[in-house]
XYZ file of C-alpha atoms in Angstrom:
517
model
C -153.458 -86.992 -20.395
C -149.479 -87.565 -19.673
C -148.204 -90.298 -17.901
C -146.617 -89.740 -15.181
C -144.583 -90.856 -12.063
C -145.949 -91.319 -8.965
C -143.517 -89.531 -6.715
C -142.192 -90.866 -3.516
C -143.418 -88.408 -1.015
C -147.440 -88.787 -2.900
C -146.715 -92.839 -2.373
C -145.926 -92.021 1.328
C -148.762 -89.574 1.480
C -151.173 -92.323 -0.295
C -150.036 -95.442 2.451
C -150.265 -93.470 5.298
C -154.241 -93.275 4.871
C -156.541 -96.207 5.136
C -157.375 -98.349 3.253
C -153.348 -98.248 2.348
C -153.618 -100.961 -0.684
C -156.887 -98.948 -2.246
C -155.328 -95.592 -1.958
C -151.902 -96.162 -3.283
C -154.011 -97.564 -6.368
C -155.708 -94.564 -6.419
C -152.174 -92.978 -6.183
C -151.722 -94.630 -9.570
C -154.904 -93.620 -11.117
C -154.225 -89.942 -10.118
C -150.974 -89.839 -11.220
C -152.158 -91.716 -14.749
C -154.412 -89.581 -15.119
C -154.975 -86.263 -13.761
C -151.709 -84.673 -12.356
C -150.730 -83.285 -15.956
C -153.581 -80.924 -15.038
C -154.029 -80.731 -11.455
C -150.387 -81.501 -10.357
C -148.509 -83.861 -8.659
C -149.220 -83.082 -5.433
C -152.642 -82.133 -5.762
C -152.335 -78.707 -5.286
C -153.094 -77.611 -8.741
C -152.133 -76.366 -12.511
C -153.903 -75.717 -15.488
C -156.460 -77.238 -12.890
C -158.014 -76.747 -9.603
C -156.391 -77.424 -6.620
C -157.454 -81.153 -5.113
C -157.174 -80.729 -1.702
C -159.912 -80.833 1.491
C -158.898 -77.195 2.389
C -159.981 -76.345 -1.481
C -162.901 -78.800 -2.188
C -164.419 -77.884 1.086
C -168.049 -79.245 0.747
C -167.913 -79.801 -2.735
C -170.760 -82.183 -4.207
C -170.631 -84.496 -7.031
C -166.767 -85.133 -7.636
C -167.847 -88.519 -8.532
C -169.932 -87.556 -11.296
C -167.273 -84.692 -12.085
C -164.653 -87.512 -12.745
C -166.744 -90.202 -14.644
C -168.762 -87.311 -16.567
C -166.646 -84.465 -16.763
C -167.728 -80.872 -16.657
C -168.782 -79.166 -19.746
C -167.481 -75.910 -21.317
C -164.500 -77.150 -19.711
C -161.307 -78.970 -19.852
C -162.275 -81.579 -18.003
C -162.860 -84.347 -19.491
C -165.243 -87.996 -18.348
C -163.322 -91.060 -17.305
C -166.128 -93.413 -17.071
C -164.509 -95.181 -20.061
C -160.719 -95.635 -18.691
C -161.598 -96.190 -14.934
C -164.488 -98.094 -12.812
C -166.987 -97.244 -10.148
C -165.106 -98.908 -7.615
C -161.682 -97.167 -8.876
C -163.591 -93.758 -9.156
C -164.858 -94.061 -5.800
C -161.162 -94.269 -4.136
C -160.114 -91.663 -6.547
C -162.754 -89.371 -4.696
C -161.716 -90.282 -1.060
C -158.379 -89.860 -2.212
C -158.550 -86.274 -3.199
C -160.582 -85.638 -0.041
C -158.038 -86.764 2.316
C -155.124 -84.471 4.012
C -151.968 -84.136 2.794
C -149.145 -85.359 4.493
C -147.014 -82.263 4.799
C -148.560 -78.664 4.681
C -147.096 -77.584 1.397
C -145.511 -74.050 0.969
C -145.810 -71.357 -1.826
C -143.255 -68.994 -2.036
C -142.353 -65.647 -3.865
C -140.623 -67.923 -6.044
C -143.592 -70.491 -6.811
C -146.256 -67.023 -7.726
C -143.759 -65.305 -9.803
C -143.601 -68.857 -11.721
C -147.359 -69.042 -12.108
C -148.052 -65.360 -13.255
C -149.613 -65.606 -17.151
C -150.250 -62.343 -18.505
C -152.355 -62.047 -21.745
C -149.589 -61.585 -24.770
C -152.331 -60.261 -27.470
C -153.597 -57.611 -24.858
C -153.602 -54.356 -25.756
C -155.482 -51.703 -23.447
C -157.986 -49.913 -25.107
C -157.551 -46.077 -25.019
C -161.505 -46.390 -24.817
C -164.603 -48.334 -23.440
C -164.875 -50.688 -27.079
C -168.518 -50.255 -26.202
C -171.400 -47.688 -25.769
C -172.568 -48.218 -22.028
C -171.915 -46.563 -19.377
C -168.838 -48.089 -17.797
C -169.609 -46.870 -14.193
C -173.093 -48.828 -14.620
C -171.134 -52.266 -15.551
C -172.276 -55.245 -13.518
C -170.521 -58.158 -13.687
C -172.119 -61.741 -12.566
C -170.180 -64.500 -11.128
C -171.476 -67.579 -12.953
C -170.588 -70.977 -11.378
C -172.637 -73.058 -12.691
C -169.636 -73.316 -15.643
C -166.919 -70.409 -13.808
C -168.002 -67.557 -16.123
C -168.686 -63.890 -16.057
C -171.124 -62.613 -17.519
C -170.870 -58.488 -18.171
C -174.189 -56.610 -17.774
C -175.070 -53.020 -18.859
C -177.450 -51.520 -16.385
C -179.088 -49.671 -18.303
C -179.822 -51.863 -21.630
C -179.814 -55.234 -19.445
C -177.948 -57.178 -22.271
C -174.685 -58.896 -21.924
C -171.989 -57.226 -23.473
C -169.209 -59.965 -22.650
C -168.941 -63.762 -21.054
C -165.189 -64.753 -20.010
C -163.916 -67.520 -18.345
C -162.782 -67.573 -14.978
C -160.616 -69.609 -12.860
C -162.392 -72.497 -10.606
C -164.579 -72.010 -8.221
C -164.575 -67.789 -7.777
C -164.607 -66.995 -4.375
C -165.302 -63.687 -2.716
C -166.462 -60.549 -4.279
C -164.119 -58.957 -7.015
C -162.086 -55.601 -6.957
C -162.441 -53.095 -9.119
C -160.162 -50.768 -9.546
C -160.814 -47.022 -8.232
C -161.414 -45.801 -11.544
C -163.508 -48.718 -12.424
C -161.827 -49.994 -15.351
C -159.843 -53.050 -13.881
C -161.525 -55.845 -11.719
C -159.724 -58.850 -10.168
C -161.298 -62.091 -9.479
C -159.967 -64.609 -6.983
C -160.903 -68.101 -7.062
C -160.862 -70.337 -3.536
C -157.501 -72.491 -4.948
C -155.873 -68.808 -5.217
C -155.686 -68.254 -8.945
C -156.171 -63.990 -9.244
C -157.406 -62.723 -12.713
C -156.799 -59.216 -13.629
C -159.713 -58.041 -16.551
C -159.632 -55.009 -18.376
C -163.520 -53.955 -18.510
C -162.747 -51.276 -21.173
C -161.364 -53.272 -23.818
C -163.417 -56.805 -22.292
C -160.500 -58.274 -22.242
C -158.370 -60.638 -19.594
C -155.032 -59.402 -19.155
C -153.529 -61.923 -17.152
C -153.613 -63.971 -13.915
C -151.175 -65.272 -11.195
C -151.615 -67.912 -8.396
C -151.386 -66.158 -5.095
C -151.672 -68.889 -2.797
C -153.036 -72.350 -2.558
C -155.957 -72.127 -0.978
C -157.434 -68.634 -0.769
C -160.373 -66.454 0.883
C -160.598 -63.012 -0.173
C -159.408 -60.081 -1.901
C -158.739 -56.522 -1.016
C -158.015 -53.171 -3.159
C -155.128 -50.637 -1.464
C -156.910 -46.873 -1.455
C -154.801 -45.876 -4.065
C -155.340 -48.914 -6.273
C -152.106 -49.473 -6.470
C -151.657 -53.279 -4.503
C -154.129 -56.193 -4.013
C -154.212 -58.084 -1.061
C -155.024 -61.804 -0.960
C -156.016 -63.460 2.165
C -154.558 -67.214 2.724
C -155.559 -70.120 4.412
C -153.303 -71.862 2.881
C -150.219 -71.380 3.272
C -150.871 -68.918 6.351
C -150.045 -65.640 4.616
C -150.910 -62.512 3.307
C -150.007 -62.018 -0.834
C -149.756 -58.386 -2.000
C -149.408 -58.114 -5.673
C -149.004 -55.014 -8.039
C -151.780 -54.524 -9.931
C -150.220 -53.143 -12.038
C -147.896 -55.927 -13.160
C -150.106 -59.059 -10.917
C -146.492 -59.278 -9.318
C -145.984 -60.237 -5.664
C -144.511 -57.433 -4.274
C -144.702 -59.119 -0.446
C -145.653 -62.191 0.918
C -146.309 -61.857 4.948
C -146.224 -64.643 6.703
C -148.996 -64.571 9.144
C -147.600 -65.066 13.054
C -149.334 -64.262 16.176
C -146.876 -62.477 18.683
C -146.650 -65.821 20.234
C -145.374 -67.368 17.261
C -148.425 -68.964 16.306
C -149.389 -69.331 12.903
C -152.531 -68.419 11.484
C -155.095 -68.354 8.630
C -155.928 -65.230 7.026
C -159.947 -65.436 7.718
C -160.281 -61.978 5.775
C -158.740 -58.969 4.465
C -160.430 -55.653 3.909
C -159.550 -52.239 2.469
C -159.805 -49.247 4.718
C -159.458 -46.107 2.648
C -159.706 -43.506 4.753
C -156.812 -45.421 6.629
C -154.925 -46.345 4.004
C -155.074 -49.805 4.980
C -155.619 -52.960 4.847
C -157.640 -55.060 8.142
C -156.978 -58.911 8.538
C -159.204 -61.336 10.441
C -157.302 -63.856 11.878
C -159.312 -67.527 12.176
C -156.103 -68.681 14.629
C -155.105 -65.843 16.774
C -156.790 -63.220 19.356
C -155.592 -60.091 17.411
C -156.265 -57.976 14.136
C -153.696 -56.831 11.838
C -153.339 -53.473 10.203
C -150.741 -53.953 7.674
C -150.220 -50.094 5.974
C -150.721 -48.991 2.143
C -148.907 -45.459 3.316
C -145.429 -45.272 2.241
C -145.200 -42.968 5.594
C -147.084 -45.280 7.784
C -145.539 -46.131 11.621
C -143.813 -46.894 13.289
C -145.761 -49.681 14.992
C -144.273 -51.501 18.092
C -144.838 -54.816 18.449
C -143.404 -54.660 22.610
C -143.395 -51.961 25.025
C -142.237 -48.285 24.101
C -140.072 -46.552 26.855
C -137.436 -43.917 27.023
C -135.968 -41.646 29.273
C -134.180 -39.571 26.637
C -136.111 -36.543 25.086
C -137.377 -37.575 21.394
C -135.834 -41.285 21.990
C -137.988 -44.323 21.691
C -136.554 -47.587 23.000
C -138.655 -50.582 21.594
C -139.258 -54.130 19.838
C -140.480 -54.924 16.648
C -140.623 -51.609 14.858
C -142.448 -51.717 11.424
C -142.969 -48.634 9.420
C -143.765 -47.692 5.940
C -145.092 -49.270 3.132
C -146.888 -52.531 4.502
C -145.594 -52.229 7.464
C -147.513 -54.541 10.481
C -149.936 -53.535 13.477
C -151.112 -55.513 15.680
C -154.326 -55.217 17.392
C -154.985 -57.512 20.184
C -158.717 -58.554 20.955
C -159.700 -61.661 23.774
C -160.436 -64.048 21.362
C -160.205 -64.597 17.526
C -162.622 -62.256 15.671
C -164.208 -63.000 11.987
C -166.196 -61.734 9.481
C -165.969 -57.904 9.576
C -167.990 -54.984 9.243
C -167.138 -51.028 9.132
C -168.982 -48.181 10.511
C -168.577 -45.165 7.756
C -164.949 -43.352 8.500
C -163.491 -46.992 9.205
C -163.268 -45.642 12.535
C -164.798 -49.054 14.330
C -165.125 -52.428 13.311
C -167.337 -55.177 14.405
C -166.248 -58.501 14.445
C -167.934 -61.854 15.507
C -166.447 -64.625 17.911
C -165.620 -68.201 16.917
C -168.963 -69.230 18.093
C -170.737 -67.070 16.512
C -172.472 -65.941 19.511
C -171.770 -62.228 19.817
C -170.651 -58.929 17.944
C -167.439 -57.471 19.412
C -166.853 -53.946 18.480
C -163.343 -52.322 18.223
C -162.105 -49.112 17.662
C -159.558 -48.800 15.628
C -157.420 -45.998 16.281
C -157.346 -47.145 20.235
C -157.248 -51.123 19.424
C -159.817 -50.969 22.477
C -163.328 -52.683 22.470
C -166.170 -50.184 22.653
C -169.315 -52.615 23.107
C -170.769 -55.924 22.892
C -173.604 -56.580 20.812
C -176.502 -59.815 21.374
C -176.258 -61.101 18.001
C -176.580 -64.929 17.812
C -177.246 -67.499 15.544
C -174.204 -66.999 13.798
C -174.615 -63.430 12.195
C -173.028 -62.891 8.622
C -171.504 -59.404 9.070
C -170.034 -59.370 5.702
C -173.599 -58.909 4.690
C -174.170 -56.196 6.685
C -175.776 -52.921 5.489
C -176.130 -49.212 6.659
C -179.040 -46.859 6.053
C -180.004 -43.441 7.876
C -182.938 -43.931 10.113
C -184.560 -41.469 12.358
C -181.647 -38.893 12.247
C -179.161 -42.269 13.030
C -177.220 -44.175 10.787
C -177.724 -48.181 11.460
C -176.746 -51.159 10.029
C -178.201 -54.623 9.482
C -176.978 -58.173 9.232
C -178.486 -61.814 8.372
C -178.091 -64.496 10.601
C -176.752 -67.687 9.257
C -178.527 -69.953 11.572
C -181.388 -67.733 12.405
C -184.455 -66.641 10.866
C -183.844 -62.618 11.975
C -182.422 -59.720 10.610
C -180.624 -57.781 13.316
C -180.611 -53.868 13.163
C -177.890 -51.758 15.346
C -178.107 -48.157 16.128
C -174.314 -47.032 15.189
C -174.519 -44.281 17.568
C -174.375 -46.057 20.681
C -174.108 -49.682 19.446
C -177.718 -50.424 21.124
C -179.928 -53.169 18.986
C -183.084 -51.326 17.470
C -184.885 -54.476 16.292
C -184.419 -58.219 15.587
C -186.691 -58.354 12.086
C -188.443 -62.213 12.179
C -188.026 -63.468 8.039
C -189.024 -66.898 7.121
C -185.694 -68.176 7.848
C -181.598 -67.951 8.022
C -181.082 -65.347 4.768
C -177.374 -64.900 3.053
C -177.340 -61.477 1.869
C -178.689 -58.528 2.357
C -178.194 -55.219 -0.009
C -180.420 -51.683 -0.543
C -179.713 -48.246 -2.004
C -179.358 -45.016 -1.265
C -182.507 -44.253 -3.508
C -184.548 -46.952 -2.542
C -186.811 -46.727 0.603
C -186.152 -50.977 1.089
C -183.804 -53.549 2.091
C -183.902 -56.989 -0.073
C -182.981 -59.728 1.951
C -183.376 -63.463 0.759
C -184.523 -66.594 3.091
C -180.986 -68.630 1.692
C -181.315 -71.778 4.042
C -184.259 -73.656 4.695
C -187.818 -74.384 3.337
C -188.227 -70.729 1.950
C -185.286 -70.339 0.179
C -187.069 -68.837 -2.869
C -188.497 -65.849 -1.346
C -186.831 -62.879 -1.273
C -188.591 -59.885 1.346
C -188.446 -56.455 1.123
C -188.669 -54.744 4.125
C -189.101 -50.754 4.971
C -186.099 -49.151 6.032
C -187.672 -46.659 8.009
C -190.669 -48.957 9.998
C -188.093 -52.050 9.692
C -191.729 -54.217 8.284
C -191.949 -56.814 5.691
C -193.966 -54.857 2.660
C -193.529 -57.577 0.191
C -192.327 -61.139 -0.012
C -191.627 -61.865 -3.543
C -191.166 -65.770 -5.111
C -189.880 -65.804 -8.269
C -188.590 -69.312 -8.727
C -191.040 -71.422 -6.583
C -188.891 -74.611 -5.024
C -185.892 -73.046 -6.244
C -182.597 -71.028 -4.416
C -183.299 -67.223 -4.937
C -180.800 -65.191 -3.603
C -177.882 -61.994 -3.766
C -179.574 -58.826 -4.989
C -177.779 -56.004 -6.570
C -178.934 -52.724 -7.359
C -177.767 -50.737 -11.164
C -175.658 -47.462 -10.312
C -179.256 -45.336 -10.086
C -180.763 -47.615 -8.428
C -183.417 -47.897 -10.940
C -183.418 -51.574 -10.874
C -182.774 -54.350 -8.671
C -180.954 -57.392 -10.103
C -181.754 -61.025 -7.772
C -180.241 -64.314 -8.622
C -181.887 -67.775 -8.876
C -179.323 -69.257 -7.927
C -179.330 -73.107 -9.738
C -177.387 -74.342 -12.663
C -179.832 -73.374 -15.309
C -180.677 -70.332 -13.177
C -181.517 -66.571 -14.150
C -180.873 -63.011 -12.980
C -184.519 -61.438 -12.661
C -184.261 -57.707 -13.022
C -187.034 -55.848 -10.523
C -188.330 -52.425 -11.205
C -186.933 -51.005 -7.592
C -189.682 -48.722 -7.377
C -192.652 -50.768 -8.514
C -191.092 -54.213 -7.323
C -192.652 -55.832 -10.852
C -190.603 -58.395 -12.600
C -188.796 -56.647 -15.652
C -186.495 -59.241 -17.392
C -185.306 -62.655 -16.901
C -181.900 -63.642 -18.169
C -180.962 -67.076 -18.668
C -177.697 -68.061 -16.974
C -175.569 -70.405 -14.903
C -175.986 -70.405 -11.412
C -175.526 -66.731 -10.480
C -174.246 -66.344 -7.062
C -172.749 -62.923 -7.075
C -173.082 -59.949 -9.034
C -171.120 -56.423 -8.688
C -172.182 -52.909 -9.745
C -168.871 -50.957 -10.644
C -170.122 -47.580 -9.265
C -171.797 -48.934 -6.156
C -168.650 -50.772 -5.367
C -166.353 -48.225 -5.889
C -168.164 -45.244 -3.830
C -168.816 -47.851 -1.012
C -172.182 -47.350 -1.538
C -174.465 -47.631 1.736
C -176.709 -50.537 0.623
C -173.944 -53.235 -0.968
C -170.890 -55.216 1.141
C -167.568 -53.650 1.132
């Protein structure tokens, strides 16, 4: 790799932190030796970002660096650098940075690579049926692997940035998805013509992704640096960075954003600040008032903080910060969880009022959730993360029908609208390879299926017909294991790299019942 300086504000970072002789060695190595690829300051290039607030709980960066990682271009160092220097390397990376960097208009519109051999195709280049596409996040080696639903084969496998986080976009007609990864690289890919046709760096360190009801801007939700990133999908330019404030002139991290079509919306979760934020996708939206409205004149409005238009602001305020999102049908009411994880707060949306409280400990993964018609009612479920339940609310009138016991805290949970069960996995704990299916209408365990004894089974999908259901084993030389829905047999078993996610381009873009939104 190039050699480069160490510059003065890394040195600064590098002493500050304990031990300061070992580190600002460590300074050395990094800048010998990986910032032609990961930057100077850590926060990324050709790349991943090497930061806490990207690594999170990442395993194994020791091995990463002596070894490398295969298919690719990272290479081992076991043969320039020591244990001993290996090890600081590692808590080097780990540790804060000094000063919470920035990245600006400027700084995306720099990053933004598009593809200069892509040509759309005026065609699918294949025979399947593009609305029964499923693509599977692979990253076990940050692929994606492109399944037909109906012949089960792979008709492409593409690179992706590191470490994909979130569940992709597709575009409303289905032909375009974007893919964000957690350091906030966003790849646009054409499924049509299987072909990448470009990606730009959004943010630094990133959570989520959300399609505008017209498909016209994608949202990116930012932990770091505390903002919101619309980009044309069109063009992957930014056309708006927000920077996220509370009214008190907090900042905050963007926990979430979601896409509210019949709105015409987009919904942030705020990790750092008691409200919710509307930010419009309606050129007419507004205006929304950030202060008090009064007048005495006839038609006059007298107020603060106006926004209206095209991404133009509202604020919701709730009594404490609210996470992890789920939406009744109509996006009339959303239920959020507290910090704790204690509770379910529900909010209307068109009031900004709450409507009910709902007993859902043990840390319940809303972005999960489910909804099915029961009994003449429409309900939804969610997993708990630290629980061994399923919880099941009547939508009507927000009561809980049933806590469902499973053999422990499950991850996902996903159905269809032609299948009579709900396919929940047992993620965390001792049972993490079963997968039940339970009865939507009796809310019983039928079947508890184990298809990878000792190993991770997880995330099911279902194809557009719901003829099959697709469930991951989710390990590095893993599988998707394709289920007759009907019959619940085993069908086919396809080799692949630890698939966490995988994303059905009809049942994502009609918001089917049974998959996340």
């Amino acid at each position: 790799m190039i050699q480069r300086t160490v510059s003065s504000r890394l040195l600064a970072a590098a002493l500050l932190l304990a031990p300061a002789a070992a580190l600002a060695d460590a300074a050395q190595d990094f800048s010998a030796h990986c910032a032609a690829c990961h930057g100077d300051h850590r926060l990324g290039g050709t790349g991943p970002a090497l930061i806490p607030e990207t690594l999170g709980r990442v395993r194994g960066i020791d091995q990463v660096i002596t070894h490398g990682r295969a298919q690719t271009q990272m290479p081992g160092f076991a043969e320039q650098l020591t244990g001993d220097q290996i090890a600081e390397l590692v808590a080097f990376v780990q540790a804060p940075l000094a000063e919470r960097p920035v990245w600006t208009a400027d700084d995306i519109a720099a990053s933004r690579a598009m593809t200069g051999d892509y040509s759309p195709a005026a065609a699918p280049v294949f025979d399947a049926d593009p609305m029964n596409i499923t693509l599977v996040v692979e990253t076990g080696d940050h692929h994606v692997s492109v399944l037909d639903g109906d012949t089960l084969t792979v008709l492409d496998r593409f690179p992706t940035p590191f470490a994909v986080h979130g569940g992709p976009k597709f575009s409303p007609d289905g032909r375009y998805v974007f893919i964000m990864s957690r350091d906030g690289w966003v790849q646009k890919y054409d499924i049509w013509s299987l072909r990448e046709v470009g990606r730009v760096r959004a943010g630094l360190n990133s959570r989520n992704i959300a399609m505008s009801h017209d498909g016209k801007w994608l949202a990116v939700a930012n932990y770091l640096p505390q903002t919101l990133t619309i980009l044309s999908t069109e063009t992957l330019e930014a056309a708006k960075v927000i920077d996220v404030t509370a009214r008190d002139g907090r900042p905050s991290r963007v926990s979430a954003v979601y896409q509210a079509p019949e709105r015409q919306s987009f919904i942030l979760a705020l990790k750092d600040a008691p409200e919710i934020w509307e930010v419009a996708t309606d050129p007419q939206a507004g205006p929304f008032h950030d202060g008090y409205v009064h007048t005495y004149q006839k038609d006059g409005t007298e107020a603060f903080g106006a926004q209206e238009g095209l991404f133009a602001r509202r604020r919701i305020p709730v009594e404490e910060p609210l996470d992890d999102f789920f939406f009744d049908p109509g996006y009339k009411n959303l239920i959020g969880t507290n910090r704790e994880g204690t509770k379910g707060v529900v909010i209307n949306l068109t009031s900004g009022g709450k409507v009910a409280e709902l007993p859902l400990p043990g840390m319940p993964h809303l972005g999960s959730g489910i909804t099915w018609d029961r009994n003449g009612h429409k309900v939804m479920a969610t997993p708990h993360l630290n629980e061994g339940v399923l919880s099941v609310i009547d939508m009507t009138d927000w009561s809980l029908v049933r806590q469902i016991p499973t053999h422990g805290p499950g991850f996902f949970l996903r159905s269809h609208e032609t299948s009579p069960h709900v396919w929940t996995d047992v993620f965390f704990g001792p049972h993490k390879d079963e997968v039940h299916i339970i009865d939507k209408q009796t809310l019983e365990i039928v079947k508890t299926l184990n298809p990878a004894p000792g190993k991770t089974v997880a995330h099911t999908e279902f194809t557009r017909d719901g003829r099959y259901a697709l469930v991951s084993v989710w390990e590095d030389d893993g599988a998707v294991i394709v289920y007759d829905a009907r019959t619940l047999e085993e069908v086919k078993r396809l080799p692949m790299r630890k698939p966490s996610g995988k994303y059905n381009v009809w049942n994502k873009i009609t918001f089917s019942d049974g998959t996340s939104h």
